[in-house]
XYZ file of C-alpha atoms in Angstrom:
285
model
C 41.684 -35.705 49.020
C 39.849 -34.113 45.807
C 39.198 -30.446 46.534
C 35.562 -29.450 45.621
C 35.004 -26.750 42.932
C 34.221 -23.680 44.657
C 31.722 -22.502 42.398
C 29.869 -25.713 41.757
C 27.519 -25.351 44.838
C 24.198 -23.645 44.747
C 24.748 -20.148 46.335
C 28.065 -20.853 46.534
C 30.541 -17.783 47.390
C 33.542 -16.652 45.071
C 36.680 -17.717 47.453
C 39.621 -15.811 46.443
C 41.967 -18.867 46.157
C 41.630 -22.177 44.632
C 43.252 -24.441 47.623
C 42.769 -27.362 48.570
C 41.130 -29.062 51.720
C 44.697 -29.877 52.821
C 46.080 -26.360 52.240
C 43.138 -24.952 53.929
C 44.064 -26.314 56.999
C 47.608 -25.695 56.932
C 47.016 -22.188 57.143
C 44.139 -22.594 59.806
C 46.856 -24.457 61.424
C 49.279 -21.682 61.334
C 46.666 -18.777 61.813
C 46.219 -20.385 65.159
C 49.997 -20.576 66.307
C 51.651 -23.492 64.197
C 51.404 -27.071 64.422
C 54.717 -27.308 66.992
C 52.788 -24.771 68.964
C 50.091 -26.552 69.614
C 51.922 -29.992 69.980
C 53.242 -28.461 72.714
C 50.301 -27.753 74.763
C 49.657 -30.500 77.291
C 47.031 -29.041 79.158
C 45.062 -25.698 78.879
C 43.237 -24.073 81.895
C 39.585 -21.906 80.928
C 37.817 -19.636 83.108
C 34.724 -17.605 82.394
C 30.949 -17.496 82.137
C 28.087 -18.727 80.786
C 24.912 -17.041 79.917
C 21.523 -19.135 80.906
C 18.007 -17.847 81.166
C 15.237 -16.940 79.721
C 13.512 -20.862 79.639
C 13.795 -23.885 80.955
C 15.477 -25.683 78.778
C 19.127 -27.509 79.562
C 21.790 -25.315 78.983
C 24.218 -26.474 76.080
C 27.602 -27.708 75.755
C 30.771 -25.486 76.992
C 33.013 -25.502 73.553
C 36.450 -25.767 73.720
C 39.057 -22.923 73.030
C 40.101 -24.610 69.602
C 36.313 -25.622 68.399
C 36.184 -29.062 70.328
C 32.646 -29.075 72.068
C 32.619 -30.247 74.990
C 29.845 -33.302 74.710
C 27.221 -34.039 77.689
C 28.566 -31.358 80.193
C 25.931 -31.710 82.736
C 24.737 -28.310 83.096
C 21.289 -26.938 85.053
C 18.044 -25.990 83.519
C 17.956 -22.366 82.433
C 17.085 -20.625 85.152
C 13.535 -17.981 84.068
C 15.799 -15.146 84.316
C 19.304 -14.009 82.415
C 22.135 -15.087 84.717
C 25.607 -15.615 84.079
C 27.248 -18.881 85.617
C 30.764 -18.889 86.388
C 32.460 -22.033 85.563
C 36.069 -23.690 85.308
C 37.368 -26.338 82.539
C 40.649 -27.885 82.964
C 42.120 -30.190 80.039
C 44.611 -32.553 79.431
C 46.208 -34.694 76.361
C 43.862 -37.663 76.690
C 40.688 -35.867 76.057
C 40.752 -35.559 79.761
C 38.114 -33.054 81.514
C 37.271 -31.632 84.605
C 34.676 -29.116 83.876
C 33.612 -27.165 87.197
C 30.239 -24.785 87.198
C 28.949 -22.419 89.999
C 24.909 -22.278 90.118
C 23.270 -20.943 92.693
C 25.737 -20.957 95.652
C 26.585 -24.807 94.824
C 29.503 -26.198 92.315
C 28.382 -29.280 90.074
C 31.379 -30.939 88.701
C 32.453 -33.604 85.848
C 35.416 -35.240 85.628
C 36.358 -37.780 82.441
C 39.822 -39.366 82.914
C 39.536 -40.471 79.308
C 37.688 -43.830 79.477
C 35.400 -43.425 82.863
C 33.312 -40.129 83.869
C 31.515 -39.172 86.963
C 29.448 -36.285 88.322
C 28.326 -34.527 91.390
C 25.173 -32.533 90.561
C 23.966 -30.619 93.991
C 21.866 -28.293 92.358
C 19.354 -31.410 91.587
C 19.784 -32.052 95.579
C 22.202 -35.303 94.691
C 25.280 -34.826 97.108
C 26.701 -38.740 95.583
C 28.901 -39.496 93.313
C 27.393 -40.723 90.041
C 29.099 -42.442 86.976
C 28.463 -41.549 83.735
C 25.424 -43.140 81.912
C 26.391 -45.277 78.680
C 25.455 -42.186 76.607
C 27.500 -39.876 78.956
C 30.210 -41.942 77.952
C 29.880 -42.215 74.376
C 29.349 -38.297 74.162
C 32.520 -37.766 75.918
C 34.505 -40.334 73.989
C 33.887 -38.839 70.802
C 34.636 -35.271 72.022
C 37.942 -33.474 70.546
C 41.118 -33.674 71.941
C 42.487 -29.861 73.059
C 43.495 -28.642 69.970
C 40.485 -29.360 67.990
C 39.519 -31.127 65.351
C 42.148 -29.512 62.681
C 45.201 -29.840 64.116
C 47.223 -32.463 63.630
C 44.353 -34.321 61.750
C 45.988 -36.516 59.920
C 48.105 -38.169 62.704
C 44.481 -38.621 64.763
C 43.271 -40.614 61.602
C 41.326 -37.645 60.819
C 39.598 -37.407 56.803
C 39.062 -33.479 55.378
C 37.174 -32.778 52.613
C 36.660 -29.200 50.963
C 32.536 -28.854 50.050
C 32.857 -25.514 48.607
C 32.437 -22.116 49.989
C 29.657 -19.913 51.680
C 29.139 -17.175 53.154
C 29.168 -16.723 56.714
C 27.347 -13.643 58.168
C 28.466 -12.017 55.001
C 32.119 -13.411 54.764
C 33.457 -15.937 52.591
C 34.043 -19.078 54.030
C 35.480 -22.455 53.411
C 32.759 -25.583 54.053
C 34.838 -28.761 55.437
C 33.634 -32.062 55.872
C 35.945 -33.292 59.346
C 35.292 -37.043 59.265
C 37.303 -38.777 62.676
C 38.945 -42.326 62.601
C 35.315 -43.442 64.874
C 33.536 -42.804 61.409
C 31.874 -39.482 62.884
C 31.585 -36.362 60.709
C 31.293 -32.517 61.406
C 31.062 -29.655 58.977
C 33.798 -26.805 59.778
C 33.816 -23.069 58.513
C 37.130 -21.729 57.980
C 37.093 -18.073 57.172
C 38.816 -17.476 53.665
C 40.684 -13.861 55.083
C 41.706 -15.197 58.592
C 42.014 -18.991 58.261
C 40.326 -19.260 61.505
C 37.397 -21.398 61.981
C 34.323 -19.067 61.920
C 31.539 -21.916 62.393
C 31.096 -25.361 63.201
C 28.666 -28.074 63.000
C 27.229 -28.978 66.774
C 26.186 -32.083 67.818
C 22.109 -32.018 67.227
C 20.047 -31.205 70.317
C 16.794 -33.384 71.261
C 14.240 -30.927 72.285
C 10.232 -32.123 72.622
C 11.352 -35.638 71.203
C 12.720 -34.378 67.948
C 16.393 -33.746 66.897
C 17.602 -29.902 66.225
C 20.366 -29.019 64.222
C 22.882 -26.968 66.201
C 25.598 -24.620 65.018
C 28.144 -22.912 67.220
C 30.096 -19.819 66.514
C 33.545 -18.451 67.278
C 34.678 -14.687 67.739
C 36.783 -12.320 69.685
C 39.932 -14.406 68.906
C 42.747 -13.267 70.902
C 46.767 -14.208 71.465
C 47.638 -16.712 74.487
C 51.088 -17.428 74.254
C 51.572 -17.219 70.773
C 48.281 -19.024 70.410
C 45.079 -17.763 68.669
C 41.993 -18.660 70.821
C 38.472 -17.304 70.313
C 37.109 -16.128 73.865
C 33.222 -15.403 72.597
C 31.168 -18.379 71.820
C 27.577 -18.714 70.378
C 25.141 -21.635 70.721
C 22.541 -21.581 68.177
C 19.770 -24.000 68.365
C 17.427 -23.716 65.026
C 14.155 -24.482 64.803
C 13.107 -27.232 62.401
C 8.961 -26.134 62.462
C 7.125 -28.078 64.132
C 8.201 -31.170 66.793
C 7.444 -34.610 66.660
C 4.409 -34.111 69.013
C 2.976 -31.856 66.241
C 3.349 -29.090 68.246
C 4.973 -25.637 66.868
C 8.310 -25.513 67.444
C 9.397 -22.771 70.556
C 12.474 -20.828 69.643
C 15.594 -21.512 71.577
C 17.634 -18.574 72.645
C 21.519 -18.080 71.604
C 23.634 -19.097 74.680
C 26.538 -17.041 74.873
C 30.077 -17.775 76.777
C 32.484 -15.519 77.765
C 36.255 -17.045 78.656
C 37.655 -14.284 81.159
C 41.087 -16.502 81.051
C 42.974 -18.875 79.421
C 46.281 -20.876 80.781
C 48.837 -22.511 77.945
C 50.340 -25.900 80.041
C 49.140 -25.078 83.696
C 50.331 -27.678 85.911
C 47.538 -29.864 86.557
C 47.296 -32.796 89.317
C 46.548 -36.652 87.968
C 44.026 -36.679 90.696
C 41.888 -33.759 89.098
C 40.953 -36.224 86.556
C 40.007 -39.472 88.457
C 37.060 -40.290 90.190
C 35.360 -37.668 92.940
C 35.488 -37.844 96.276
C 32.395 -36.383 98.489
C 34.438 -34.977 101.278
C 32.606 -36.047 104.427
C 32.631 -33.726 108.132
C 33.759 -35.614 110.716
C 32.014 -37.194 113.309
C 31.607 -35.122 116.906
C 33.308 -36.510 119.499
């Protein structure tokens, strides 16, 4: 991989070392714990909240603790007034996820083993099981593994390319280009002090029949078992002017999550990842 001059970019910032895409994440990878560290990790465990309100508009994806978004997590509509949703996402090697979210008294859940998904929505008043849709699928199929998308990159197939450097709410940054074996490519931020990733590229978000670009942020990193996990996330939707219906563009408020808790390696049941079952009461004698 041919590192990208620093100071070719327009605007570019003046990163203090001239390293390589490669190098860069090697010391992302060992900001955040090591690479044995996180080979270790089989399953992680994530408790915490999610801010909604304020529209109507579907609340966004739940992002992983190492950057991985979690793709098509079907979520309820905003409700019109700030509230703060308690939810639950277990992973496993696999890309397995059981993501768990508490909305007005009732618990939606989605389960991917990996290759299938389902979903129990009772907040829509569906009590039935429901299989993914082809799109559910292909969103969750292309979603990171539980490290991200940085570690270990080059044994997942994974291409990085160094684009330069900007600034990042007034911090220098590296720019990567993260381009997985399936062809699909996501701009990182990697902060040039810290080696964490500051920023990352979301997948774009169809609102009034037009495609928004979406970037997600990463703060309050703090030590879980030797690892470095952020536990503040930021969803922010921008506005591209007006939609395709011609009509002015409404802006989309930042969605903030909280994670109250993190597990390293909890011990977590096959059966939490296959298909749901609708316990039923039984029938009166």
């Amino acid at each position: 991989m041919v590192a990208a001059s620093l100071a070719a970019a327009a605007g570019a910032s003046s990163a203090p070392a001239n390293l390589s895409a490669a190098q860069i994440v090697d010391k992302n990878v060992a900001a955040r714990g090591g690479l044995q560290a996180w080979r270790a990790v089989q399953t992680l465990s994530l408790e915490g909240k999610m801010g909604a309100g304020g529209n109507q508009r579907a609340t966004l994806a739940v992002p992983g603790p190492a950057g991985a978004n979690a793709k098509g997590l079907i979520a309820p509509h905003r409700p019109v007034e700030e509230a703060q949703l308690p939810f639950l996402m277990e992973l496993k090697r696999g890309r397995k996820m059981r993501f768990e979210l508490q909305f007005a008294g009732k618990t939606a859940i989605q389960v991917y083993d990996g290759a299938n998904g389902w979903k129990l929505r009772p907040f829509l008043n569906r009590m039935e099981v429901e299989s993914y849709t082809a799109d559910e699928l292909k969103k969750a199929s292309m979603q990171s593994d539980l490290d991200g998308l940085l570690v270990d990159y080059a044994a997942k197939g994974t291409r990085i390319d160094l684009e330069g450097a900007e600034k990042v709410e007034g911090r220098d940054t590296y720019k990567l280009k993260v381009t997985e074996k399936n062809g699909q490519a996501v701009h990182v931020w990697v902060d040039a002090e810290t080696f964490l990733e500051t920023k990352a590229e979301g997948q774009p978000r169809r609102l009034d029949g037009t495609d928004h670009p979406v970037e997600l942020y990463y703060r309050d990193y703090r030590t879980v078992d030797g690892l470095q996990i952020p536990f503040v996330f930021e969803t922010r939707v921008l506005p591209v002017g007006k939609t395709a219906l011609g009509l002015r563009d409404t802006p989309v408020p930042t969605e903030k999550i909280v994670i109250d808790k993190v597990v390293v390696n909890p011990k977590l049941d096959e059966k939490l990842f296959s298909k749901l079952e609708i316990p039923t009461a039984p029938k009166s004698k």
